mmCIF file of C-alpha atoms and ligand atoms in Angstrom:
data_model
loop_
_atom_site.group_PDB
_atom_site.id
_atom_site.type_symbol
_atom_site.label_atom_id
_atom_site.label_comp_id
_atom_site.label_asym_id
_atom_site.label_seq_id
_atom_site.Cartn_x
_atom_site.Cartn_y
_atom_site.Cartn_z
ATOM 1 C CA MET A 9 -42.717 -8.195 -9.603
ATOM 2 C CA SER A 10 -39.110 -7.537 -8.747
ATOM 3 C CA THR A 11 -37.799 -4.018 -8.268
ATOM 4 C CA TRP A 12 -34.732 -2.496 -9.874
ATOM 5 C CA GLU A 13 -33.122 -2.359 -6.453
ATOM 6 C CA GLU A 14 -33.058 -6.138 -6.219
ATOM 7 C CA LYS A 15 -30.872 -6.113 -9.336
ATOM 8 C CA VAL A 16 -28.272 -3.693 -7.948
ATOM 9 C CA HIS A 17 -24.809 -5.130 -7.325
ATOM 10 C CA LYS A 18 -24.466 -4.258 -3.642
ATOM 11 C CA VAL A 19 -21.019 -4.106 -2.024
ATOM 12 C CA THR A 20 -19.511 -2.908 1.230
ATOM 13 C CA PRO A 21 -17.001 -0.219 0.250
ATOM 14 C CA TYR A 22 -13.446 0.181 1.529
ATOM 15 C CA THR A 23 -13.145 2.719 4.350
ATOM 16 C CA PRO A 24 -10.277 5.111 3.635
ATOM 17 C CA GLY A 25 -8.419 6.858 6.460
ATOM 18 C CA GLU A 26 -9.839 10.191 7.470
ATOM 19 C CA GLN A 27 -8.657 13.340 5.651
ATOM 20 C CA PRO A 28 -9.289 16.113 8.197
ATOM 21 C CA LYS A 29 -10.037 19.612 6.915
ATOM 22 C CA ASN A 30 -8.134 21.230 9.774
ATOM 23 C CA ALA A 31 -4.546 21.934 8.664
ATOM 24 C CA ASP A 32 -3.176 21.901 12.246
ATOM 25 C CA VAL A 33 -3.685 18.177 12.569
ATOM 26 C CA ILE A 34 -0.617 15.973 12.949
ATOM 27 C CA LYS A 35 -1.628 13.439 10.367
ATOM 28 C CA LEU A 36 -0.170 9.995 11.014
ATOM 29 C CA ASN A 37 -3.181 7.969 9.854
ATOM 30 C CA THR A 38 -2.843 7.154 6.143
ATOM 31 C CA ASN A 39 0.854 6.335 5.604
ATOM 32 C CA GLU A 40 1.458 9.419 3.524
ATOM 33 C CA ASN A 41 5.000 10.716 3.194
ATOM 34 C CA PRO A 42 5.596 13.680 5.546
ATOM 35 C CA TYR A 43 7.982 15.300 3.048
ATOM 36 C CA PRO A 44 7.133 17.025 -0.251
ATOM 37 C CA PRO A 45 7.613 15.268 -3.608
ATOM 38 C CA ALA A 46 10.937 15.755 -5.459
ATOM 39 C CA PRO A 47 11.610 19.386 -6.497
ATOM 40 C CA ALA A 48 11.622 18.202 -10.130
ATOM 41 C CA VAL A 49 7.889 17.554 -9.742
ATOM 42 C CA GLN A 50 7.222 21.198 -8.950
ATOM 43 C CA LYS A 51 9.238 22.215 -12.031
ATOM 44 C CA ALA A 52 7.330 19.781 -14.234
ATOM 45 C CA ILE A 53 4.003 21.206 -13.075
ATOM 46 C CA ALA A 54 5.148 24.825 -13.486
ATOM 47 C CA GLY A 55 6.456 24.092 -16.991
ATOM 48 C CA PHE A 56 3.471 22.059 -18.120
ATOM 49 C CA ASP A 57 1.935 23.270 -21.381
ATOM 50 C CA TYR A 58 -1.789 23.426 -20.614
ATOM 51 C CA GLU A 59 -2.705 23.242 -24.305
ATOM 52 C CA VAL A 60 -1.663 19.600 -24.219
ATOM 53 C CA LEU A 61 -4.885 18.988 -22.287
ATOM 54 C CA ARG A 62 -6.900 19.561 -25.472
ATOM 55 C CA LYS A 63 -5.863 16.118 -26.642
ATOM 56 C CA TYR A 64 -6.407 12.711 -25.080
ATOM 57 C CA PRO A 65 -3.409 11.549 -23.054
ATOM 58 C CA ASP A 66 -1.138 8.736 -24.247
ATOM 59 C CA PRO A 67 -3.134 5.644 -23.182
ATOM 60 C CA ALA A 68 0.099 3.658 -22.771
ATOM 61 C CA ALA A 69 1.793 6.400 -20.668
ATOM 62 C CA ALA A 70 4.908 5.598 -22.711
ATOM 63 C CA GLY A 71 7.056 8.383 -21.225
ATOM 64 C CA LEU A 72 6.415 7.209 -17.690
ATOM 65 C CA VAL A 73 6.851 3.547 -18.622
ATOM 66 C CA CYS A 74 10.176 4.449 -20.227
ATOM 67 C CA ALA A 75 11.308 6.292 -17.082
ATOM 68 C CA LEU A 76 10.281 3.289 -14.951
ATOM 69 C CA SER A 77 12.150 1.006 -17.344
ATOM 70 C CA ASP A 78 15.350 3.069 -16.891
ATOM 71 C CA THR A 79 14.954 3.340 -13.127
ATOM 72 C CA TYR A 80 14.264 -0.337 -12.443
ATOM 73 C CA GLY A 81 16.118 -1.973 -15.347
ATOM 74 C CA VAL A 82 12.997 -3.761 -16.575
ATOM 75 C CA PRO A 83 11.964 -3.813 -20.281
ATOM 76 C CA ALA A 84 8.992 -1.561 -21.082
ATOM 77 C CA ASP A 85 6.834 -4.497 -22.196
ATOM 78 C CA GLN A 86 7.087 -5.921 -18.669
ATOM 79 C CA ILE A 87 5.661 -2.802 -17.009
ATOM 80 C CA PHE A 88 2.040 -1.789 -16.448
ATOM 81 C CA VAL A 89 0.979 1.572 -15.004
ATOM 82 C CA GLY A 90 -2.296 2.563 -13.404
ATOM 83 C CA VAL A 91 -4.055 5.262 -11.438
ATOM 84 C CA GLY A 92 -2.530 4.332 -8.083
ATOM 85 C CA SER A 93 -1.671 0.772 -7.215
ATOM 86 C CA ASP A 94 -5.304 0.415 -6.129
ATOM 87 C CA ASP A 95 -6.176 0.675 -9.828
ATOM 88 C CA VAL A 96 -3.383 -1.730 -10.783
ATOM 89 C CA LEU A 97 -4.507 -4.233 -8.142
ATOM 90 C CA ALA A 98 -8.210 -3.956 -9.005
ATOM 91 C CA MET A 99 -7.352 -4.484 -12.688
ATOM 92 C CA SER A 100 -5.187 -7.473 -11.736
ATOM 93 C CA PHE A 101 -7.963 -9.067 -9.676
ATOM 94 C CA LEU A 102 -10.256 -8.649 -12.679
ATOM 95 C CA THR A 103 -7.686 -10.092 -15.098
ATOM 96 C CA PHE A 104 -6.200 -12.972 -13.093
ATOM 97 C CA PHE A 105 -8.572 -13.907 -10.284
ATOM 98 C CA THR A 106 -11.952 -14.518 -11.910
ATOM 99 C CA SER A 107 -11.638 -18.255 -12.632
ATOM 100 C CA GLY A 108 -14.167 -19.018 -9.895
ATOM 101 C CA GLU A 109 -11.485 -20.749 -7.789
ATOM 102 C CA LYS A 110 -10.768 -19.390 -4.333
ATOM 103 C CA ILE A 111 -8.017 -16.840 -4.003
ATOM 104 C CA LEU A 112 -5.903 -16.495 -0.837
ATOM 105 C CA PHE A 113 -4.610 -13.584 1.215
ATOM 106 C CA PRO A 114 -3.679 -13.152 4.904
ATOM 107 C CA ASP A 115 -6.465 -12.610 7.456
ATOM 108 C CA VAL A 116 -4.802 -9.427 8.684
ATOM 109 C CA THR A 117 -3.794 -7.420 5.633
ATOM 110 C CA TYR A 118 -4.654 -4.525 3.330
ATOM 111 C CA SER A 119 -8.392 -4.123 3.765
ATOM 112 C CA PHE A 120 -9.079 -3.505 0.072
ATOM 113 C CA TYR A 121 -8.472 -7.138 -1.004
ATOM 114 C CA ASP A 122 -11.745 -8.526 0.342
ATOM 115 C CA VAL A 123 -13.575 -5.466 -0.989
ATOM 116 C CA TRP A 124 -12.345 -6.148 -4.549
ATOM 117 C CA ALA A 125 -13.057 -9.856 -4.158
ATOM 118 C CA ASP A 126 -16.654 -9.048 -3.217
ATOM 119 C CA GLU A 127 -16.921 -6.409 -5.926
ATOM 120 C CA PHE A 128 -15.827 -8.876 -8.626
ATOM 121 C CA ARG A 129 -17.595 -11.853 -6.991
ATOM 122 C CA ILE A 130 -14.314 -13.682 -6.456
ATOM 123 C CA PRO A 131 -14.478 -16.383 -3.771
ATOM 124 C CA PHE A 132 -11.640 -16.217 -1.245
ATOM 125 C CA ASP A 133 -10.131 -17.790 1.863
ATOM 126 C CA THR A 134 -7.886 -16.006 4.318
ATOM 127 C CA VAL A 135 -4.742 -17.596 5.744
ATOM 128 C CA PRO A 136 -4.394 -16.526 9.401
ATOM 129 C CA LEU A 137 -1.157 -14.814 10.349
ATOM 130 C CA MET A 138 0.924 -16.611 12.990
ATOM 131 C CA PRO A 139 0.461 -15.389 16.611
ATOM 132 C CA ASP A 140 3.451 -13.036 16.153
ATOM 133 C CA PHE A 141 1.721 -11.579 13.048
ATOM 134 C CA SER A 142 4.201 -13.127 10.606
ATOM 135 C CA ILE A 143 2.858 -14.700 7.390
ATOM 136 C CA ASP A 144 2.065 -18.439 7.578
ATOM 137 C CA ILE A 145 4.260 -19.385 4.630
ATOM 138 C CA ASP A 146 3.183 -23.059 4.477
ATOM 139 C CA GLY A 147 -0.455 -21.946 4.526
ATOM 140 C CA PHE A 148 0.181 -20.359 1.127
ATOM 141 C CA CYS A 149 2.143 -23.311 -0.339
ATOM 142 C CA LYS A 150 -0.607 -25.858 -0.914
ATOM 143 C CA GLY A 151 -0.649 -25.275 -4.676
ATOM 144 C CA THR A 152 -4.435 -25.257 -4.991
ATOM 145 C CA ALA A 153 -5.326 -21.540 -4.860
ATOM 146 C CA GLY A 154 -7.024 -19.685 -7.726
ATOM 147 C CA GLY A 155 -4.814 -16.685 -6.993
ATOM 148 C CA ILE A 156 -2.660 -15.237 -4.208
ATOM 149 C CA VAL A 157 -2.064 -11.673 -3.065
ATOM 150 C CA ILE A 158 0.319 -10.746 -0.247
ATOM 151 C CA PRO A 159 1.685 -7.306 0.647
ATOM 152 C CA ASN A 160 5.361 -7.242 1.534
ATOM 153 C CA PRO A 161 5.969 -5.630 3.969
ATOM 154 C CA ASN A 162 2.486 -6.581 5.128
ATOM 155 C CA ALA A 163 0.019 -3.893 6.154
ATOM 156 C CA PRO A 164 -0.853 -3.021 8.881
ATOM 157 C CA THR A 165 1.834 -5.108 10.635
ATOM 158 C CA GLY A 166 4.858 -3.749 8.738
ATOM 159 C CA LEU A 167 6.559 -7.161 8.779
ATOM 160 C CA ASP A 168 8.840 -8.245 5.928
ATOM 161 C CA ALA A 169 8.515 -11.958 5.068
ATOM 162 C CA GLY A 170 11.824 -12.001 3.180
ATOM 163 C CA VAL A 171 12.521 -12.914 -0.439
ATOM 164 C CA ASP A 172 13.234 -16.624 0.261
ATOM 165 C CA ALA A 173 9.864 -17.235 1.928
ATOM 166 C CA LEU A 174 8.028 -15.352 -0.813
ATOM 167 C CA GLU A 175 9.883 -17.320 -3.495
ATOM 168 C CA LYS A 176 8.769 -20.544 -1.813
ATOM 169 C CA ILE A 177 5.155 -19.373 -2.120
ATOM 170 C CA ILE A 178 5.591 -18.372 -5.779
ATOM 171 C CA ARG A 179 7.359 -21.663 -6.618
ATOM 172 C CA SER A 180 4.603 -23.696 -4.911
ATOM 173 C CA ASN A 181 1.808 -22.086 -6.938
ATOM 174 C CA PRO A 182 2.493 -22.399 -10.670
ATOM 175 C CA GLN A 183 -1.268 -22.945 -11.157
ATOM 176 C CA CYS A 184 -2.145 -19.312 -10.417
ATOM 177 C CA VAL A 185 -0.928 -15.726 -10.526
ATOM 178 C CA VAL A 186 0.837 -14.585 -7.347
ATOM 179 C CA ILE A 187 0.739 -10.832 -6.641
ATOM 180 C CA ILE A 188 3.267 -9.354 -4.242
ATOM 181 C CA ASP A 189 2.055 -5.868 -3.292
ATOM 182 C CA GLU A 190 5.210 -3.894 -2.537
ATOM 183 C CA ALA A 191 3.582 -0.573 -1.553
ATOM 184 C CA TYR A 192 6.118 -0.177 1.287
ATOM 185 C CA VAL A 193 9.171 -1.963 -0.092
ATOM 186 C CA ASP A 194 11.309 1.195 -0.374
ATOM 187 C CA PHE A 195 11.517 1.526 3.413
ATOM 188 C CA GLY A 196 14.013 -1.268 3.909
ATOM 189 C CA ALA A 197 12.638 -4.596 2.633
ATOM 190 C CA LYS A 198 14.133 -6.385 -0.360
ATOM 191 C CA SER A 199 12.016 -6.500 -3.524
ATOM 192 C CA VAL A 200 11.086 -9.772 -5.246
ATOM 193 C CA LEU A 201 11.370 -7.925 -8.578
ATOM 194 C CA PRO A 202 14.337 -10.018 -9.885
ATOM 195 C CA LEU A 203 12.110 -13.123 -9.610
ATOM 196 C CA ILE A 204 9.893 -12.010 -12.515
ATOM 197 C CA GLU A 205 12.609 -13.456 -14.784
ATOM 198 C CA LYS A 206 12.216 -16.853 -13.163
ATOM 199 C CA TYR A 207 8.443 -17.061 -12.629
ATOM 200 C CA ASP A 208 6.048 -15.942 -15.364
ATOM 201 C CA ASN A 209 3.114 -16.007 -12.906
ATOM 202 C CA LEU A 210 4.602 -13.375 -10.559
ATOM 203 C CA LEU A 211 3.206 -9.826 -10.579
ATOM 204 C CA VAL A 212 4.976 -7.222 -8.425
ATOM 205 C CA THR A 213 3.051 -4.005 -7.724
ATOM 206 C CA GLN A 214 4.444 -0.745 -6.362
ATOM 207 C CA THR A 215 3.234 2.835 -5.918
ATOM 208 C CA PHE A 216 4.356 6.478 -5.929
ATOM 209 C CA SER A 217 1.965 7.201 -3.042
ATOM 210 C CA LYS A 218 4.208 6.409 -0.100
ATOM 211 C CA SER A 219 7.952 6.469 -0.788
ATOM 212 C CA ARG A 220 7.685 9.083 -3.566
ATOM 213 C CA ALA A 221 5.258 11.357 -1.693
ATOM 214 C CA LEU A 222 2.696 11.453 -4.525
ATOM 215 C CA ALA A 223 -0.476 9.968 -3.052
ATOM 216 C CA GLY A 224 -2.418 12.875 -4.570
ATOM 217 C CA SER A 225 -1.237 12.097 -8.109
ATOM 218 C CA ARG A 226 -2.428 8.481 -8.101
ATOM 219 C CA ILE A 227 0.419 6.565 -9.782
ATOM 220 C CA GLY A 228 0.881 2.829 -9.407
ATOM 221 C CA PHE A 229 2.788 0.295 -11.471
ATOM 222 C CA ALA A 230 3.418 -3.414 -11.855
ATOM 223 C CA PHE A 231 6.215 -5.613 -13.150
ATOM 224 C CA GLY A 232 5.741 -9.070 -14.568
ATOM 225 C CA SER A 233 6.354 -11.381 -17.494
ATOM 226 C CA LYS A 234 5.467 -10.061 -20.954
ATOM 227 C CA LYS A 235 2.468 -12.364 -21.025
ATOM 228 C CA LEU A 236 1.067 -11.134 -17.704
ATOM 229 C CA ILE A 237 1.469 -7.502 -18.740
ATOM 230 C CA ARG A 238 -0.187 -8.135 -22.104
ATOM 231 C CA TYR A 239 -3.210 -9.745 -20.407
ATOM 232 C CA LEU A 240 -3.453 -6.794 -18.004
ATOM 233 C CA ASN A 241 -3.359 -4.285 -20.843
ATOM 234 C CA ASP A 242 -6.035 -6.184 -22.761
ATOM 235 C CA VAL A 243 -8.409 -5.868 -19.817
ATOM 236 C CA LYS A 244 -7.488 -2.221 -19.227
ATOM 237 C CA TYR A 245 -8.134 -1.297 -22.877
ATOM 238 C CA SER A 246 -11.488 -3.023 -22.801
ATOM 239 C CA PHE A 247 -12.532 -1.013 -19.773
ATOM 240 C CA ASN A 248 -11.088 2.532 -19.865
ATOM 241 C CA SER A 249 -7.968 3.148 -21.929
ATOM 242 C CA TYR A 250 -7.279 6.765 -20.880
ATOM 243 C CA THR A 251 -6.829 6.189 -17.183
ATOM 244 C CA MET A 252 -3.811 8.390 -16.458
ATOM 245 C CA ASP A 253 -3.969 12.064 -17.393
ATOM 246 C CA ALA A 254 -1.206 13.887 -19.265
ATOM 247 C CA LEU A 255 0.013 16.000 -16.331
ATOM 248 C CA THR A 256 0.274 12.979 -14.024
ATOM 249 C CA GLN A 257 2.396 11.170 -16.612
ATOM 250 C CA LYS A 258 4.864 14.090 -16.521
ATOM 251 C CA VAL A 259 4.774 14.261 -12.737
ATOM 252 C CA GLY A 260 5.637 10.577 -12.472
ATOM 253 C CA SER A 261 8.614 10.850 -14.836
ATOM 254 C CA ALA A 262 9.844 13.940 -12.962
ATOM 255 C CA ALA A 263 9.704 12.135 -9.621
ATOM 256 C CA LEU A 264 11.889 9.356 -11.035
ATOM 257 C CA SER A 265 14.450 11.838 -12.362
ATOM 258 C CA ASP A 266 15.915 12.578 -8.925
ATOM 259 C CA PRO A 267 17.056 9.300 -7.326
ATOM 260 C CA ASP A 268 19.216 11.089 -4.731
ATOM 261 C CA TYR A 269 16.258 12.993 -3.334
ATOM 262 C CA PHE A 270 14.264 9.752 -3.219
ATOM 263 C CA LYS A 271 17.003 7.904 -1.330
ATOM 264 C CA MET A 272 17.518 10.782 1.097
ATOM 265 C CA ARG A 273 13.830 10.954 2.050
ATOM 266 C CA CYS A 274 13.442 7.170 2.369
ATOM 267 C CA LEU A 275 16.483 7.109 4.630
ATOM 268 C CA ALA A 276 15.098 9.949 6.784
ATOM 269 C CA ILE A 277 11.865 7.971 7.275
ATOM 270 C CA ILE A 278 13.760 4.751 8.029
ATOM 271 C CA ASN A 279 15.913 6.551 10.626
ATOM 272 C CA GLU A 280 12.880 8.172 12.215
ATOM 273 C CA ARG A 281 11.135 4.787 12.323
ATOM 274 C CA GLU A 282 14.070 3.236 14.158
ATOM 275 C CA ARG A 283 14.058 6.120 16.650
ATOM 276 C CA ALA A 284 10.285 5.688 17.057
ATOM 277 C CA LYS A 285 10.809 1.992 17.904
ATOM 278 C CA LYS A 286 13.010 3.019 20.846
ATOM 279 C CA LYS A 287 10.556 5.696 21.992
ATOM 280 C CA PHE A 288 7.517 3.408 21.830
ATOM 281 C CA THR A 289 9.431 0.717 23.723
ATOM 282 C CA GLU A 290 10.346 3.227 26.468
ATOM 283 C CA LEU A 291 6.657 4.082 26.745
ATOM 284 C CA GLY A 292 5.759 0.425 27.292
ATOM 285 C CA PHE A 293 4.374 -0.353 23.822
ATOM 286 C CA ASP A 294 5.129 -3.497 21.856
ATOM 287 C CA PHE A 295 4.943 -3.892 18.068
ATOM 288 C CA PRO A 296 6.046 -6.132 15.195
ATOM 289 C CA ASP A 297 9.461 -5.150 13.825
ATOM 290 C CA SER A 298 8.311 -2.943 10.944
ATOM 291 C CA LYS A 299 10.207 -2.411 7.689
ATOM 292 C CA SER A 300 7.598 0.063 6.442
ATOM 293 C CA ASN A 301 6.743 3.718 7.076
ATOM 294 C CA PHE A 302 4.428 2.869 9.970
ATOM 295 C CA LEU A 303 4.444 0.990 13.278
ATOM 296 C CA PHE A 304 1.629 -1.254 14.516
ATOM 297 C CA VAL A 305 1.719 -0.595 18.232
ATOM 298 C CA HIS A 306 -0.024 -2.137 21.226
ATOM 299 C CA HIS A 307 0.026 -1.112 24.890
ATOM 300 C CA PRO A 308 -0.436 -3.918 27.429
ATOM 301 C CA LYS A 309 -2.214 -1.677 29.961
ATOM 302 C CA VAL A 310 -4.218 0.877 27.989
ATOM 303 C CA ALA A 311 -6.808 0.048 25.321
ATOM 304 C CA ALA A 312 -5.828 1.167 21.827
ATOM 305 C CA GLU A 313 -9.211 2.776 21.304
ATOM 306 C CA ASP A 314 -8.747 4.984 24.392
ATOM 307 C CA ILE A 315 -5.336 6.123 23.172
ATOM 308 C CA PHE A 316 -6.780 6.701 19.701
ATOM 309 C CA LYS A 317 -9.536 8.952 21.066
ATOM 310 C CA ALA A 318 -7.219 10.890 23.369
ATOM 311 C CA LEU A 319 -4.794 11.517 20.494
ATOM 312 C CA ARG A 320 -7.609 12.606 18.245
ATOM 313 C CA GLU A 321 -8.912 15.120 20.776
ATOM 314 C CA ASN A 322 -5.414 16.574 20.750
ATOM 315 C CA ASN A 323 -5.267 16.808 16.973
ATOM 316 C CA ILE A 324 -3.002 13.822 16.446
ATOM 317 C CA PHE A 325 -4.563 11.372 13.997
ATOM 318 C CA VAL A 326 -3.470 7.724 13.847
ATOM 319 C CA ARG A 327 -5.364 4.720 12.465
ATOM 320 C CA HIS A 328 -7.461 2.338 14.516
ATOM 321 C CA PHE A 329 -9.035 -0.745 12.910
ATOM 322 C CA ASP A 330 -11.940 -2.831 14.138
ATOM 323 C CA GLY A 331 -11.529 -6.572 13.928
ATOM 324 C CA GLU A 332 -10.802 -9.263 16.444
ATOM 325 C CA ARG A 333 -7.044 -9.521 16.007
ATOM 326 C CA VAL A 334 -6.261 -5.848 15.445
ATOM 327 C CA HIS A 335 -8.621 -3.720 17.538
ATOM 328 C CA ASP A 336 -6.093 -3.350 20.354
ATOM 329 C CA HIS A 337 -3.417 -1.973 18.035
ATOM 330 C CA LEU A 338 -2.840 1.423 16.465
ATOM 331 C CA ARG A 339 -1.157 1.976 13.135
ATOM 332 C CA VAL A 340 1.059 5.016 13.399
ATOM 333 C CA THR A 341 2.574 6.487 10.236
ATOM 334 C CA ILE A 342 6.161 7.704 10.616
ATOM 335 C CA GLY A 343 6.119 11.498 10.299
ATOM 336 C CA THR A 344 8.820 14.124 10.588
ATOM 337 C CA LYS A 345 10.962 14.278 13.712
ATOM 338 C CA GLU A 346 8.885 17.246 14.962
ATOM 339 C CA GLN A 347 5.590 15.415 14.428
ATOM 340 C CA MET A 348 6.896 12.313 16.164
ATOM 341 C CA ASN A 349 8.205 14.361 19.083
ATOM 342 C CA ALA A 350 4.748 15.919 19.511
ATOM 343 C CA LEU A 351 3.262 12.416 19.511
ATOM 344 C CA PHE A 352 5.723 11.103 22.093
ATOM 345 C CA ASP A 353 5.374 14.165 24.339
ATOM 346 C CA PHE A 354 1.634 13.679 24.376
ATOM 347 C CA LEU A 355 1.803 9.916 24.958
ATOM 348 C CA LYS A 356 4.271 10.321 27.814
ATOM 349 C CA LYS A 357 1.974 12.718 29.678
ATOM 350 C CA TYR A 358 -1.135 10.741 28.811
ATOM 351 C CA LEU A 359 0.271 7.427 30.039
ATOM 352 C CA GLU A 360 1.733 8.977 33.223
ATOM 353 C CA GLY A 361 -1.677 10.450 33.970
ATOM 354 C CA ARG A 362 -3.166 6.960 33.957
ATOM 355 C CA ASP A 363 -0.770 5.338 36.437
HETATM 356 C C1 LIG B 299 -1.346 2.352 0.153
HETATM 357 C C2 LIG B 299 -1.443 0.940 -0.317
HETATM 358 C C3 LIG B 299 -1.818 0.624 -1.622
HETATM 359 C C4 LIG B 299 -2.409 1.605 -2.594
HETATM 360 O O1 LIG B 299 -1.722 2.669 -2.873
HETATM 361 P P1 LIG B 299 -2.142 3.666 -4.048
HETATM 362 O O2 LIG B 299 -2.205 4.989 -3.378
HETATM 363 O O3 LIG B 299 -3.446 3.251 -4.635
HETATM 364 O O4 LIG B 299 -1.032 3.528 -5.001
HETATM 365 C C5 LIG B 299 -1.783 -0.686 -2.025
HETATM 366 N N1 LIG B 299 -1.437 -1.670 -1.179
HETATM 367 C C6 LIG B 299 -1.109 -1.411 0.095
HETATM 368 C C7 LIG B 299 -0.740 -2.537 0.984
HETATM 369 C C8 LIG B 299 -1.119 -0.099 0.565
HETATM 370 O O5 LIG B 299 -0.852 0.147 1.832
#
C-alpha cells in the first residue's frame, strides 16, 4: 500500500539571502535599498485608520492601481498588482506557462524561475549566457518556446540587454507570453514598457522592493495588454482574491506620491555604483558593467568563497552563489557611501595581507 508521503508534491525551495539578527551587520547581500522609503510612507502609516482593518481590503487594490496608472501613464485595466513581484511572477507562470511546452530563461539568472517551474510542473530549458555573461539573444529567437522570462537588467550579472535586443526576442515569439522582469530597471536601464502597446504577449513586471525601498511591504506590479491582465486577474481571483492588505495599499500609493524623493535616491545609488566600479577595479576585481543596484565581482587571484567568508567574519554580508558559472563571483549590493567605504577599507587590507 502506498503512503501519504508518496503523494506529497515535493519541491526544492528557493534559498533567500540571509537576514542576520545582528543590527551591526553591513548588509549588502539581498539588494535592498540602503535608504528609507519616502517620508510620505511614514505619514501614511501614522495616519492610517486602524478600524479599516475590520473589513476585507479592496481585492483590486484600486487606489494603488490608480496611482500606478498616473505615475506610469498606463490605463488601469493594463495593470496588475501583487504581493511582491515574486507573487506577480508566480501568478504569471501559473497563468501563461502551463501549456506543457518548454519555457525558456537564461542559465544564469534569478534563481526563483526554476523553483516556480518545478513547483508548477512546467518543463523548461535554459539558454546559456554568452562567455561575457550577456544574454544570447538569438538563443531566445527561435519562436518555439512555450513561454519566456528574462530579467532586465539580469540578476545576478546586472547587465542590461537593451530595448532593441529585447524587442527582437518579443517579436520573434508571438506564440507565447514573454515576461521581462524589470526588478532593477530604475537604476539606469531603459524599460520596455512602451512596447506593451505593440505586442499583446508582453508582460513587464516591476517591484517596490528595490528602487522604492519597500521590500518589507511586498508590492509588485505588472503591465501588459488588457487581455493579459484580465487572464492574470482571473487566475488570481480563483486562488486568493485578498492578497494585498489595506495598509500596504496605502503605503504603495504614498511611495508613488513623491517622485522627487524617488529620483534622488535612485541617483544616489547609481552614483555610488559608478564609484564602486572604480574602487573594485583598483582592487583588481573584474565585473560585468552593471546597470542595477549591485555588482557581480570576481577576483582573478583570490577565490570568491574565501573573500565571502572573510567579509562575513567581519560583519559584512554579501551574496555568494553555488553553481558552475557563478561560484567564483560575489554579488555585492550597492549600499550607502559609508557602508561601501567600510567594504573597500576591509578588502584593501585583506587583499594586501594575501600578497
Ligand atoms: C528581487 C527580485 C524580484 C522579486 O522582488 P519582490 O521583492 O518579490 O518584489 C524579482 N525578480 C528579480 C530579478 C529580483 O531580483
